[in-house]
Backbone as JSON, one array per atom type, in Angstrom:
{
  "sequence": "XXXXXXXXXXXXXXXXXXXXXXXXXXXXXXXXXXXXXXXXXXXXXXXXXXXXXXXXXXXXXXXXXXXXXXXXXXXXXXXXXXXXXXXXXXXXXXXX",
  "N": [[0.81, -1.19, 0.0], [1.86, 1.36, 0.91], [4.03, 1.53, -0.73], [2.06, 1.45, -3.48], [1.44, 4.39, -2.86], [3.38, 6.06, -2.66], [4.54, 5.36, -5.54], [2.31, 7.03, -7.13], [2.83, 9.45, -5.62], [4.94, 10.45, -6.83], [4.72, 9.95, -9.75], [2.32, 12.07, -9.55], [4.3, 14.56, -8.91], [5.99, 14.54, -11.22], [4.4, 14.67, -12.87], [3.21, 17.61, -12.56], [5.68, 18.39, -12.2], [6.76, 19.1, -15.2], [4.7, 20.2, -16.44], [4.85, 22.34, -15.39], [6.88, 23.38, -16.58], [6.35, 24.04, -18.92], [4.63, 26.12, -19.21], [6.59, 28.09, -18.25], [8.19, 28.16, -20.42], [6.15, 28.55, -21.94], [4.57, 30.57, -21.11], [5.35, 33.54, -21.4], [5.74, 36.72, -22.1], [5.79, 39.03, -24.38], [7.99, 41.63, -24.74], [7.87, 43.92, -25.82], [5.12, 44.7, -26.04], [4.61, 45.2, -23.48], [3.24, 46.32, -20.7], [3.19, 49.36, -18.24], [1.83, 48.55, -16.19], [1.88, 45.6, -16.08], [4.78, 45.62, -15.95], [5.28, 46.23, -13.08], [4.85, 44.09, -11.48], [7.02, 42.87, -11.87], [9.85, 42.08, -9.55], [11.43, 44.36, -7.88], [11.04, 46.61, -9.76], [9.25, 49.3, -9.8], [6.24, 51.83, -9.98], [7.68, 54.26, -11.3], [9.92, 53.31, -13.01], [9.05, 51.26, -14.29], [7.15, 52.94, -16.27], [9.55, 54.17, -17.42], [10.59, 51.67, -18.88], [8.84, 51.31, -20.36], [8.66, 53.75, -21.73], [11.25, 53.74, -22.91], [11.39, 51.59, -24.14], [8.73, 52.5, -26.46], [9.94, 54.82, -27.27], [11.97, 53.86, -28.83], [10.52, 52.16, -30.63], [10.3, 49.76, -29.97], [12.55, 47.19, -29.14], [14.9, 44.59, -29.9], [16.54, 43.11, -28.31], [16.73, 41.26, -24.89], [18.7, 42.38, -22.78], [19.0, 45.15, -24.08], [18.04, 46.54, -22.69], [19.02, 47.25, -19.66], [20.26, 49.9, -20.5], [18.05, 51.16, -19.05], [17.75, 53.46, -16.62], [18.35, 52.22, -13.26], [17.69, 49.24, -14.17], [19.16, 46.87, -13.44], [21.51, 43.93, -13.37], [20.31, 42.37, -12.02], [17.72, 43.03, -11.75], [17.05, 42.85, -14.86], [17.23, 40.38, -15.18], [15.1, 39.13, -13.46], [13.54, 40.41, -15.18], [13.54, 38.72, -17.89], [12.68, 36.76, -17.06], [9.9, 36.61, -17.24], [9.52, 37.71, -19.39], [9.68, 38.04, -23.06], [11.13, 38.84, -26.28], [9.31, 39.31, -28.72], [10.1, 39.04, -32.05], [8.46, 40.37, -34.88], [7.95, 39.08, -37.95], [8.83, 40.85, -41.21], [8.01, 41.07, -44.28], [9.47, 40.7, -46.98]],
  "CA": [[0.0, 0.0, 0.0], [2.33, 2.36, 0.75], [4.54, 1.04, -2.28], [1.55, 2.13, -4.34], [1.55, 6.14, -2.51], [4.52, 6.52, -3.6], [4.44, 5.85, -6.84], [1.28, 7.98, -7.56], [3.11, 10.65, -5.71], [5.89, 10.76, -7.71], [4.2, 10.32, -10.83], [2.21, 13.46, -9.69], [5.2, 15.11, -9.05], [6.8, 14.18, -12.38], [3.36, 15.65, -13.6], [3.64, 18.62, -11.97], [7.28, 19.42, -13.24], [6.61, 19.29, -16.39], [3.35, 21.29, -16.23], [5.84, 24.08, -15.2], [8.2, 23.34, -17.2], [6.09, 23.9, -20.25], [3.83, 27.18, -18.63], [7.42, 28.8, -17.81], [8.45, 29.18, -21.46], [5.1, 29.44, -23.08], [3.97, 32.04, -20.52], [6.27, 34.54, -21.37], [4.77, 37.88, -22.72], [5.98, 40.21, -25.64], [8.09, 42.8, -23.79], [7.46, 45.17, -26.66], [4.12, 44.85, -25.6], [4.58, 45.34, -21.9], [2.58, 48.08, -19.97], [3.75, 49.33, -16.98], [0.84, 47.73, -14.73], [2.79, 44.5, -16.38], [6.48, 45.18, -15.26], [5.26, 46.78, -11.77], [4.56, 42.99, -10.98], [8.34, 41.96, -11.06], [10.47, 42.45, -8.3], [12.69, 45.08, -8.39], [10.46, 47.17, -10.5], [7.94, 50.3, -9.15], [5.85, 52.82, -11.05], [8.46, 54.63, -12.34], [11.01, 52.54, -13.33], [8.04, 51.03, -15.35], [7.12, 53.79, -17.17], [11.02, 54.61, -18.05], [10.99, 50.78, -19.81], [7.92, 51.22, -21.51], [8.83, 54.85, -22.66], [12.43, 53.32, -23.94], [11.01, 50.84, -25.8], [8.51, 52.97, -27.29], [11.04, 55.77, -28.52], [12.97, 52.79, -29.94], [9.92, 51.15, -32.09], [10.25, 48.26, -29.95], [13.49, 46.21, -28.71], [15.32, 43.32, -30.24], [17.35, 42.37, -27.05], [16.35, 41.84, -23.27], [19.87, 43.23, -22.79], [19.08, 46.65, -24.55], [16.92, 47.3, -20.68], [19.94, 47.92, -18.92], [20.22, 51.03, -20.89], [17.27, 52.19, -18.37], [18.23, 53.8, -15.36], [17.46, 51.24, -12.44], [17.69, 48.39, -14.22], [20.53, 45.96, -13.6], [21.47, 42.45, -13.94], [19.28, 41.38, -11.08], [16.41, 43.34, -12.53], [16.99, 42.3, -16.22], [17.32, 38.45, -14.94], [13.69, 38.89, -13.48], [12.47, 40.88, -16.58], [13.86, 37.24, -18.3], [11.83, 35.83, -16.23], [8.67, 36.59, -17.33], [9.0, 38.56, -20.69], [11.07, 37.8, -24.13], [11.75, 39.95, -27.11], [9.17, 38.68, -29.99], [10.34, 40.34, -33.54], [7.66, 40.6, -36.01], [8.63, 38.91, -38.99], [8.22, 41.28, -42.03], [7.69, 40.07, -45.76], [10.53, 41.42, -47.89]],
  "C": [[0.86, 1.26, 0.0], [3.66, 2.5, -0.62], [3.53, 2.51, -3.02], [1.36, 3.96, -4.13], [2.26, 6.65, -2.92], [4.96, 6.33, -4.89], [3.3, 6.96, -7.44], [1.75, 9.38, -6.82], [4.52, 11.1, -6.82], [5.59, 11.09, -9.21], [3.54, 11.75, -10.89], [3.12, 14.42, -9.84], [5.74, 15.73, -10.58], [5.7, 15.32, -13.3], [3.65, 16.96, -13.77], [4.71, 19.4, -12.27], [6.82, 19.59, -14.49], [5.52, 20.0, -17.01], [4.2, 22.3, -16.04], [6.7, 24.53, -16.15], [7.54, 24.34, -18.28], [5.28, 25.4, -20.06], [5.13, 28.31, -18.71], [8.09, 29.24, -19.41], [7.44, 29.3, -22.82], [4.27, 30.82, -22.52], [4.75, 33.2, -20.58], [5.79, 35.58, -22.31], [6.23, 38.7, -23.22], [6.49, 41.49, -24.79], [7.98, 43.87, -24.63], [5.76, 45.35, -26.43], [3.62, 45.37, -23.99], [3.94, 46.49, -21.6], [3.27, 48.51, -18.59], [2.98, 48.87, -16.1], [1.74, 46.17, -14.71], [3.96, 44.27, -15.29], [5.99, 45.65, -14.01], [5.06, 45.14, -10.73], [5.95, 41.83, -10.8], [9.18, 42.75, -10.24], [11.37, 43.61, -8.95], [12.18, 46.55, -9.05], [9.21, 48.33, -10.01], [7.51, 50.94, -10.6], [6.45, 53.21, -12.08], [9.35, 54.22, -12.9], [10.3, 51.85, -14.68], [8.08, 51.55, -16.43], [8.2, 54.22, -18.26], [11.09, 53.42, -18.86], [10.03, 51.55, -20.39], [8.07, 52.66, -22.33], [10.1, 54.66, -23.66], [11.93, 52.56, -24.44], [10.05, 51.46, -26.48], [9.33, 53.82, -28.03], [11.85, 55.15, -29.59], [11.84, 52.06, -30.9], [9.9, 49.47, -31.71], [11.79, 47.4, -29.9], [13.69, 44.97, -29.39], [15.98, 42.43, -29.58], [16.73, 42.85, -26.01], [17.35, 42.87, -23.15], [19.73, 44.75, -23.13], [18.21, 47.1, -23.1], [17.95, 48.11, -20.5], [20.11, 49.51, -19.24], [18.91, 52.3, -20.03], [17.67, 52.48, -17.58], [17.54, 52.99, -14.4], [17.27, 50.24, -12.84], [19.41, 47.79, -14.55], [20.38, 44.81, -13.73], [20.43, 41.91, -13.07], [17.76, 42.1, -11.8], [15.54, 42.69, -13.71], [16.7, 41.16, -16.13], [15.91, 38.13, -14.3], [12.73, 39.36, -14.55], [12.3, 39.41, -17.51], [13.11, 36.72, -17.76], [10.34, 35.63, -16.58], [8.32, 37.43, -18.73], [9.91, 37.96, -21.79], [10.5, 38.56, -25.16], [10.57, 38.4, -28.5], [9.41, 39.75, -31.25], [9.34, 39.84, -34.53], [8.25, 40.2, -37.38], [7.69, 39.99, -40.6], [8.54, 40.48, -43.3], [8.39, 41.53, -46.55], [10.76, 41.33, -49.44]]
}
């Protein structure tokens, strides 16, 4: 009996990882899309600090690297490495 607990927890487990696994890099949002209500939700990140991404990536037309952040004031590697965390850089493919 307890044999069988432990396999059905593990298997959940096993479930369970891989449910994350798969959430962690399909949930990742369009940081050219980002609002500042968005980034105010990762660490590190307030109002204004917000506003300052989302106004650099608008003046720029939109970002091709996480990396180009840093260029905001207030964001550093620990910042950037939670922006990674929850956003990535999609580029629009145009027809040439």
């Amino acid at each position: 009996m307890k044999r069988k607990v432990l396999v059905v927890v593990l298997v959940a487990l096993f479930l369970a990882g891989v449910a994350m696994q798969a959430f962690a890099t399909e949930g990742l949002k369009d940081i050219n899309r980002a609002t500042a209500e968005d980034l105010v939700l990762v660490k590190g990140i307030g109002q204004k600090r917000a506003e300052a991404i989302v106004n650099f990536i608008s003046r720029r037309s939109g970002i091709r690297s996480m990396d180009e952040l840093v260029e905001v004031k207030g964001v550093g590697e620990k910042v950037l490495e939670e922006l990674k965390g929850r956003f990535e850089v999609r580029i629009k493919q145009t027809d040439q």
